[in-house]
Coordinates of C-alpha atoms and ligand atoms in Angstrom, one line a residue:
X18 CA 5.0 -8.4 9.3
X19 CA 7.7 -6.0 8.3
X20 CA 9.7 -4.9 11.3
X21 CA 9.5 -1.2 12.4
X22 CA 13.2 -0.5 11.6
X23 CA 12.5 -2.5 8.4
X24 CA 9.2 -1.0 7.2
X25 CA 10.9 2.2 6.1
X26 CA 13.7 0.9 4.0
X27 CA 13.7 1.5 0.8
X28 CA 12.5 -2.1 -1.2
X29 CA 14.9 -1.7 -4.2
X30 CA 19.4 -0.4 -4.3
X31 CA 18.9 3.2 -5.7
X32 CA 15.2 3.4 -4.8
X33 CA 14.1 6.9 -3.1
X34 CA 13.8 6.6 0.7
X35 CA 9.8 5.8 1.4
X36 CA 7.7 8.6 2.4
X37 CA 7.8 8.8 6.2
X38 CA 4.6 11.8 6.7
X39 CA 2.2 11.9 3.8
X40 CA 2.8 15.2 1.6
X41 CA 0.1 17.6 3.2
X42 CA -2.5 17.6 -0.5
X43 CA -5.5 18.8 -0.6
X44 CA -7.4 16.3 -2.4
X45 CA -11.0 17.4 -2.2
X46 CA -12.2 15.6 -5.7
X47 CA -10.2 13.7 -7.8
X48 CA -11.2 13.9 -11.5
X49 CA -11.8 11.2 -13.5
X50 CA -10.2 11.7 -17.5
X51 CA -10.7 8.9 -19.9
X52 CA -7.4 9.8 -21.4
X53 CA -8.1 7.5 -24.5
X54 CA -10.4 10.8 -25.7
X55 CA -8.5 13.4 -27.4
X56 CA -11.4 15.7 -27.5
X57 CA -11.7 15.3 -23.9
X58 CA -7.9 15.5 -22.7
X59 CA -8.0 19.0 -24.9
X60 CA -10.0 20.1 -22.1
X61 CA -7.7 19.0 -18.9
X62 CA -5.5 21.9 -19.2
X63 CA -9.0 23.9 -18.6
X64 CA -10.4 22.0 -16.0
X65 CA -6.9 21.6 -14.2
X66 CA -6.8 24.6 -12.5
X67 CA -10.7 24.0 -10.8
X68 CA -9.6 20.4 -9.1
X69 CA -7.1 19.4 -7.0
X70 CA -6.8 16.3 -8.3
X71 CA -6.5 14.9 -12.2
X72 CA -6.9 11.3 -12.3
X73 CA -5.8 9.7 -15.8
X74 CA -8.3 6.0 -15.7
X75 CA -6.8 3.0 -17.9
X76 CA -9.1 0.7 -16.1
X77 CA -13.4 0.0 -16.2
X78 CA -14.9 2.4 -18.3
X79 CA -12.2 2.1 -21.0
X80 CA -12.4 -0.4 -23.8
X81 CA -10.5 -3.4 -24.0
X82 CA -9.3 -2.2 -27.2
X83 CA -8.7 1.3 -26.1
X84 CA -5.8 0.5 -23.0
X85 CA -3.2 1.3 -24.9
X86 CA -4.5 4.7 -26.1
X87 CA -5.2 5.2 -22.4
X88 CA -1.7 4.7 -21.6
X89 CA -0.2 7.1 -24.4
X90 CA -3.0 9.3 -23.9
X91 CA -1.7 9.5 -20.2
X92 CA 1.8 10.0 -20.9
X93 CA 0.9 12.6 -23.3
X94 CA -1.1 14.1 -20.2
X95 CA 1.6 14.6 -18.0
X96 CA 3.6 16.6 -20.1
X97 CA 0.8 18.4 -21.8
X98 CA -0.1 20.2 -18.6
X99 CA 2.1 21.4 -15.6
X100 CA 0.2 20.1 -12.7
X101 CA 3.0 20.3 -10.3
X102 CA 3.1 23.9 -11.4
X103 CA -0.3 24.4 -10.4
X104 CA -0.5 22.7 -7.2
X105 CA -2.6 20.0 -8.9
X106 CA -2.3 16.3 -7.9
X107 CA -1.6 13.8 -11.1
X108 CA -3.2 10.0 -10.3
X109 CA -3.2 7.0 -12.5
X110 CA -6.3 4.4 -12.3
X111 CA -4.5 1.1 -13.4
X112 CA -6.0 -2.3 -14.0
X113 CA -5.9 -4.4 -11.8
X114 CA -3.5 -6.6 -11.1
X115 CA -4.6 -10.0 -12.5
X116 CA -5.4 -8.4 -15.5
X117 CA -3.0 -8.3 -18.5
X118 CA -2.4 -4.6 -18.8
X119 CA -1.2 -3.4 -15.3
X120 CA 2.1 -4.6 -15.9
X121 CA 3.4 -2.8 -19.1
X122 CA 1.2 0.2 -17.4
X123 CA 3.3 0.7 -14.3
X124 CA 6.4 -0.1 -16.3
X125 CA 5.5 3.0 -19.0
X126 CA 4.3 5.1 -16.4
X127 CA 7.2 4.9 -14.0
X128 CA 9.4 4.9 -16.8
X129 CA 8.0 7.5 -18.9
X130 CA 6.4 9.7 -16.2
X131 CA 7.7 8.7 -12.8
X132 CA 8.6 12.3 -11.7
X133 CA 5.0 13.4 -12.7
X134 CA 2.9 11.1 -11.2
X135 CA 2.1 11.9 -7.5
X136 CA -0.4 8.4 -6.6
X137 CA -0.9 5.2 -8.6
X138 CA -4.7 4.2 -7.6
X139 CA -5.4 0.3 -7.9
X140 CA -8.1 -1.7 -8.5
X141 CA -10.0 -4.9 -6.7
X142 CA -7.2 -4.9 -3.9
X143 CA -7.7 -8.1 -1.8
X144 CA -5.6 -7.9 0.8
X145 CA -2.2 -7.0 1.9
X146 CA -0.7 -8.9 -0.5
X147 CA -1.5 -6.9 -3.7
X148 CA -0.3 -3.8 -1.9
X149 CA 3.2 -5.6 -1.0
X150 CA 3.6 -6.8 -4.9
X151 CA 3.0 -3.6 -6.4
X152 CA 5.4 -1.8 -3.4
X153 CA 8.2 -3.8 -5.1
X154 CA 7.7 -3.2 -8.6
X155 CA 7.2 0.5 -8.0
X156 CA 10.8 0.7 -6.0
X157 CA 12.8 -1.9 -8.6
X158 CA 11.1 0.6 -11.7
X159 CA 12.1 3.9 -9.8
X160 CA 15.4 2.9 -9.1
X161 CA 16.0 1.5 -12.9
X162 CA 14.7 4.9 -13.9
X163 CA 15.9 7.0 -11.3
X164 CA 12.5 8.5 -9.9
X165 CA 14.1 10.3 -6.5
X166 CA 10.4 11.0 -5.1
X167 CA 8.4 7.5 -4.4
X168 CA 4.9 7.4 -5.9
X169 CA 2.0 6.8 -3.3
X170 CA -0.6 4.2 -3.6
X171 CA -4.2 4.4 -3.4
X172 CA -6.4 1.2 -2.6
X173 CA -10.0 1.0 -4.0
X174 CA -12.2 -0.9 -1.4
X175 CA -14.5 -3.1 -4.2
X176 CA -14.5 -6.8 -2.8
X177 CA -15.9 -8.4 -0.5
X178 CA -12.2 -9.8 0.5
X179 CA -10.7 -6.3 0.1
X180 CA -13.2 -5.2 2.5
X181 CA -12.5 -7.7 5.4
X182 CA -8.6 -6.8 5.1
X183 CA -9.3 -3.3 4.4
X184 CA -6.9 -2.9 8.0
X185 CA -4.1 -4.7 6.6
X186 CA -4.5 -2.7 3.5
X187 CA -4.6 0.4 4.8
X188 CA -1.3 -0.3 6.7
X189 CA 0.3 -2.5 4.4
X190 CA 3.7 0.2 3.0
X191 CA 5.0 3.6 4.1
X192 CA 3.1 4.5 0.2
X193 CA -0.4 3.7 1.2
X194 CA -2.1 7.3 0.7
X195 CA -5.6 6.4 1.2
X196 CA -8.5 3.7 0.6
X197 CA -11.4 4.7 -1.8
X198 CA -14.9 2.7 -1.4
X199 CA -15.6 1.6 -4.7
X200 CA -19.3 1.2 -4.8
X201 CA -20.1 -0.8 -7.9
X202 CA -17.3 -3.3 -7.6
X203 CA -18.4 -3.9 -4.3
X204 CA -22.5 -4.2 -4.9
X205 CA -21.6 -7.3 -7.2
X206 CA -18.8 -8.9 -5.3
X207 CA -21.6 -8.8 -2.4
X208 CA -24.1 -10.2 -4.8
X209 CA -26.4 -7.4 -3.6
X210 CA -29.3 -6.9 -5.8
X211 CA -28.7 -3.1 -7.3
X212 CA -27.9 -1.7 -10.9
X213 CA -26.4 1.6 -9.0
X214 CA -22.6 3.4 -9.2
X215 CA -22.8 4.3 -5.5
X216 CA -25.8 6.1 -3.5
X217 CA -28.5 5.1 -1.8
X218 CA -31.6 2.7 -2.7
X219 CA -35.4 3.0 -2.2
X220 CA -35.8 -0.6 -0.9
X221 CA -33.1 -0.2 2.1
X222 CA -35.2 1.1 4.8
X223 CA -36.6 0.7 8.3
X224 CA -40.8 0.2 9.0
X225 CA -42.1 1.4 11.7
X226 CA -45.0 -1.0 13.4
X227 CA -48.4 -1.1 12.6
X228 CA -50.6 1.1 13.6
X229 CA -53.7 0.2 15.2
X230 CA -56.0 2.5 13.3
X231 CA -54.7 1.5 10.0
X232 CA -52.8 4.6 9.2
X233 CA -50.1 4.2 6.8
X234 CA -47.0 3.3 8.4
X235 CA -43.6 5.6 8.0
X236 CA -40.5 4.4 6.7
X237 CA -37.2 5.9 6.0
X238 CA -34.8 5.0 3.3
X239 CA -31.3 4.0 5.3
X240 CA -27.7 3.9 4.5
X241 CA -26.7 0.7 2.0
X242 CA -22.5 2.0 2.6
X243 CA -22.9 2.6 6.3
X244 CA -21.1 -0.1 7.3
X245 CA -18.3 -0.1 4.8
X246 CA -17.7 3.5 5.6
X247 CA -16.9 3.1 9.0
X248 CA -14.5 0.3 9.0
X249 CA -13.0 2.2 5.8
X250 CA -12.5 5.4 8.1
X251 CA -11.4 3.6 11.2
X252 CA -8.4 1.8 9.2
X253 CA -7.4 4.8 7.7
X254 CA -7.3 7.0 10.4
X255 CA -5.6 4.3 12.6
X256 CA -3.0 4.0 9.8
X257 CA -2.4 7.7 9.1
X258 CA -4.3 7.8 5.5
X259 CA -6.9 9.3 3.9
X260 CA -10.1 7.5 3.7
X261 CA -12.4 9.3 0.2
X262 CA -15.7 8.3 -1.6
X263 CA -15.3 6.6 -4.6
X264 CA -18.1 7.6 -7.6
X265 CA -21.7 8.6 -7.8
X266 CA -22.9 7.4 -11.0
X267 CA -26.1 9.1 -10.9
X268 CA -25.0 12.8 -13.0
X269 CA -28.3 13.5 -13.1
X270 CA -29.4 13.9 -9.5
X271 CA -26.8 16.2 -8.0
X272 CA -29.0 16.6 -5.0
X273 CA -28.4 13.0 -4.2
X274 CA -24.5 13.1 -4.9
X275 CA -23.9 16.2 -2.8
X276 CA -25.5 14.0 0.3
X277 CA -23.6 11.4 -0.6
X278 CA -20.8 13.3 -0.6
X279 CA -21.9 15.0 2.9
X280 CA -22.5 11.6 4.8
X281 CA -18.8 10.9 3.8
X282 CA -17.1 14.5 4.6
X283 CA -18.9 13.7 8.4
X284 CA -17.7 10.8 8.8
X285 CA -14.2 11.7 8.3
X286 CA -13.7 11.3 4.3
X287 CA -11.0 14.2 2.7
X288 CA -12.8 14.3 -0.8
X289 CA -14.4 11.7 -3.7
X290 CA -14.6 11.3 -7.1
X291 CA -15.3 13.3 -9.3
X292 CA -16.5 11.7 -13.0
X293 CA -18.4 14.4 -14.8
X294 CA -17.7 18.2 -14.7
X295 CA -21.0 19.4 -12.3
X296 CA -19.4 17.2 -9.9
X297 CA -16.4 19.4 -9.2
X298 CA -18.2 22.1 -7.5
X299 CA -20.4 19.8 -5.2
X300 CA -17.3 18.1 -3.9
X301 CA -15.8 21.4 -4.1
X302 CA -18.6 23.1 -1.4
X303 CA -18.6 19.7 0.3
X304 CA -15.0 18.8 1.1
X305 CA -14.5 22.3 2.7
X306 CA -15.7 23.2 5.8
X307 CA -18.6 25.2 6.1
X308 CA -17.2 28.4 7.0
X309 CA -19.9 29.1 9.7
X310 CA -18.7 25.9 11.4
X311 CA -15.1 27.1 11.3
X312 CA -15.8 30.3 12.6
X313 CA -17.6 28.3 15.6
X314 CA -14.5 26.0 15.9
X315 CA -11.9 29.2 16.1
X316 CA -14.3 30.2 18.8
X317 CA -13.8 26.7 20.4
X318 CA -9.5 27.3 20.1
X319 CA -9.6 30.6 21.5
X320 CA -11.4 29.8 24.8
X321 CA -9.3 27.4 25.4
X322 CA -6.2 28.2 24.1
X323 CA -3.8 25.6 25.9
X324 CA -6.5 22.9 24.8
X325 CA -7.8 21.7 28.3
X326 CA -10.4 22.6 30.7
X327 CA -14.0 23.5 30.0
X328 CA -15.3 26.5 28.4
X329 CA -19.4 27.4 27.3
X330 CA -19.8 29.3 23.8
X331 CA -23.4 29.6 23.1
X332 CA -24.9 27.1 25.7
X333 CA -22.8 24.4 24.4
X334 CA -20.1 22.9 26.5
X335 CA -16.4 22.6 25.1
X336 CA -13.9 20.6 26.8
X337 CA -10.3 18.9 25.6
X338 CA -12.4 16.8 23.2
X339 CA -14.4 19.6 21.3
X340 CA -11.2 21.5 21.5
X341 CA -9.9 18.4 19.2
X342 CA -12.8 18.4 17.1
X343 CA -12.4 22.3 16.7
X344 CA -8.5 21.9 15.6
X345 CA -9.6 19.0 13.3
X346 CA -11.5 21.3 11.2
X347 CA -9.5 24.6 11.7
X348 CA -6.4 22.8 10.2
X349 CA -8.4 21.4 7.2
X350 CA -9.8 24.9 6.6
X351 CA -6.2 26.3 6.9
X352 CA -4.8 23.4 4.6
X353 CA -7.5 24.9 1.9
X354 CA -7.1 28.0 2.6
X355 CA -3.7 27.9 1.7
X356 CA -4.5 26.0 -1.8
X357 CA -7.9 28.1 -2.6
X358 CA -7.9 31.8 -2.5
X359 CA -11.9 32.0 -2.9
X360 CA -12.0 29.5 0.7
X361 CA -9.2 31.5 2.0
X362 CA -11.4 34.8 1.8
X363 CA -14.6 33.0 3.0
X364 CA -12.7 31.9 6.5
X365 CA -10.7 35.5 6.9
X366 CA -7.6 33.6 6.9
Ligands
LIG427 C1 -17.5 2.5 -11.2 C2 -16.3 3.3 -11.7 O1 -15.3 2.7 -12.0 S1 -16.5 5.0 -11.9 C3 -15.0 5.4 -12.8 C4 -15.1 5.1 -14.3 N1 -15.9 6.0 -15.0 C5 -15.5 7.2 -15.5 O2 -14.3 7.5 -15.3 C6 -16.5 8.0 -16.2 C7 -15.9 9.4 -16.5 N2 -16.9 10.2 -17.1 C8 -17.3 10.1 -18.4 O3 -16.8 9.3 -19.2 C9 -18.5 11.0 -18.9 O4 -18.6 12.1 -18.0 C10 -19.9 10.3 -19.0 C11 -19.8 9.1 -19.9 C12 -20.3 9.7 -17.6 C13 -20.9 11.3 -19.5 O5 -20.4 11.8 -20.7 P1 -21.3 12.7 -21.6 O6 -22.6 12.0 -21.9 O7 -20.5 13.1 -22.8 O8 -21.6 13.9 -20.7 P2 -22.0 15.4 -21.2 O9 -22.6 15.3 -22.5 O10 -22.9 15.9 -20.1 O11 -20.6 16.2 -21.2 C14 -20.6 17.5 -21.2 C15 -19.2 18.0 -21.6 O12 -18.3 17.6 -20.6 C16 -17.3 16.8 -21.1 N3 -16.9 15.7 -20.1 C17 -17.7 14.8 -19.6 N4 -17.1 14.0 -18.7 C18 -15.9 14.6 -18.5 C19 -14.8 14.3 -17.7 N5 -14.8 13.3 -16.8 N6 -13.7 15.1 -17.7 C20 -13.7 16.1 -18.6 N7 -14.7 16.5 -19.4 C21 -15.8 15.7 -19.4 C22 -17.8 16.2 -22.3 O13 -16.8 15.8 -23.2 C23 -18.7 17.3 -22.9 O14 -17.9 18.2 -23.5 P3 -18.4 19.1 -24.8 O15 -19.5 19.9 -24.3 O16 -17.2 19.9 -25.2 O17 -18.9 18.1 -25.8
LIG428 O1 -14.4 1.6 -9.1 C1 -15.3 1.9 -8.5 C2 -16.5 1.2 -8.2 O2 -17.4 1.7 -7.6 O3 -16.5 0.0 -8.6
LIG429 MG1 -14.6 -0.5 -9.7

């Protein structure tokens, strides 16, 4: 363990000082590109301006033969389109880190795009380890090439390993942005028995007893991720990050990727992925407050304004911790608000 005066020191001579808040991003989706795809990277100067985040993926989903493409493709990316310019987040999927790509990929990307990158998302991270290795090649590239603002990190949670250090992880370098559950990895590092990108499954379910009469019995389909989610959140939020849903790989049921989606925004997720266009507007609706619900949590502020004592609005009690809950959601409405002039009329900011 790093000590605390030690933990924010830069890692390499010249290196920009470490982050000591996280930038304040919206980062309700983050869009997937397969950058190897001209036809498709036409369109990223379109789509830009509906996400909040553009993720560039050199990693599953591109073909072995096609990473080097994904790379140019990338760097061609960056200067194609002016995310900075419109308050758009640019991420970078790499391989990960036993493969034999990520290091010529962090080494082009830093040095050809450093500036323009905002978060470097990796792969199958096991432990704090992979997060303190890939710290110190980020600060010995940026101080060779002179990148004065230092690129986050972004852990996907995929392995069974990664999962029982996800706490370590999470608060592993002044860098770490946020942890993404990656579904699919995970089901087959588990060895559990699905073909599914995320989502529920018809088999995972509660019974309830026999009845006596012989009518059927009810059942209800439960929550595969539950479990992941939670310890996912709690690091997070313990380690100042953000904690987001990784992919639904179901395009065709957007019903069940907007719950998915929902389960995650309650339990304290800031956005998910986004891999095909009709999923930008259901993380869009999802990942911002219901304005009705921040209309009730204004309420909440202004009948209490110092924060303490105990107040009634509409038979419900509200004390010091409702009045928590309330600013919880007020701020992330006023964070949007402040990004997203259609959200910023829906809440009368
Ligand atoms: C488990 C994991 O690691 S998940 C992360 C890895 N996977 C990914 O990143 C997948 C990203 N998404 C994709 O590659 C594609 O969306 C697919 C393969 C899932 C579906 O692609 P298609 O079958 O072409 O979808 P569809 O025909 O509905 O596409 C409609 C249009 O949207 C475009 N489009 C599809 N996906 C994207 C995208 N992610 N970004 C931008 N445009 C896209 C298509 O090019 C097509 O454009 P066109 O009408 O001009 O031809
Ligand atoms: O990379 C994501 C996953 O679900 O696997
Ligand atoms: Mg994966």
């Amino acid at each position: 363990m790093k000590t605390a005066r030690g933990f924010f020191k830069p890692l390499a001579i010249g290196a920009p000082a470490p982050w000591r808040e996280l930038p304040a991003r919206v980062e309700r989706m983050i869009h997937f590109v397969p950058p190897h795809l001209e036809k498709v990277r036409a369109k990223v100067g379109e789509i830009a301006p509906t996400v909040d985040v553009i993720l560039a993926n050199l990693e599953d989903a591109i073909p072995a033969d096609a990473k080097g493409a994904a790379l140019a493709g990338t760097i061609a990316m960056s200067r194609e389109v002016d995310f900075k310019a419109l308050g758009v987040g640019l991420w970078v999927r790499i391989n990960c880190l036993n493969s034999p790509w990520h290091l010529d990929e962090v080494a082009t990307l830093v040095e050809k795009a450093g500036d323009r990158i905002d978060v470097i998302m990796v792969p199958k991270v096991e432990g704090p380890w992979d997060i303190f290795y890939i710290d110190q090649l980020l600060a010995s590239l940026e101080a060779k090439h002179g990148v004065t603002r230092p690129i986050l990190l972004h852990a996907i949670l995929e392995t069974a390993e990664g999962v029982m250090n996800v706490e370590q992880i999470a608060g592993a370098s002044p860098r770490m942005q946020g942890v993404s559950l990656g579904p699919a990895d995970l089901a087959a590092s588990r060895a559990m028995k699905t073909t599914r990108v995320g989502g529920g499954h018809p088999g995972y379910r509660v019974i309830e007893d026999p009845h006596t009469d012989g009518l059927p019995r009810a059942s209800v389909q439960q929550d595969l991720w539950h479990y992941t989610f939670a310890k996912m959140v709690d690091a997070c939020a313990a380690h100042g990050i953000k904690p987001f849903y990784g992919p639904f790989g179901a395009i065709d049921d957007p019903v069940a990727c907007e719950q998915q989606f929902r389960n995650a925004f309650l339990m304290g997720c800031a956005g998910a992925w986004s891999l095909h266009p009709s999923q930008i507007a259901i993380a869009k609706t999802v990942f911002s407050p219901d304005p009705a619900e921040v209309a009730f949590a204004r309420r909440i502020l202004e009948a209490m304004p110092d924060g303490s004592g105990v107040a009634m609005i509409d038979g419900k009690m509200q004390d010091d911790a409702t009045w928590k809950q309330a600013k919880v959601m007020v701020d992330c409405a006023r964070q949007i608000a402040a990004k997203d002039a259609e959200y910023a009329a829906l809440y009368g900011f």
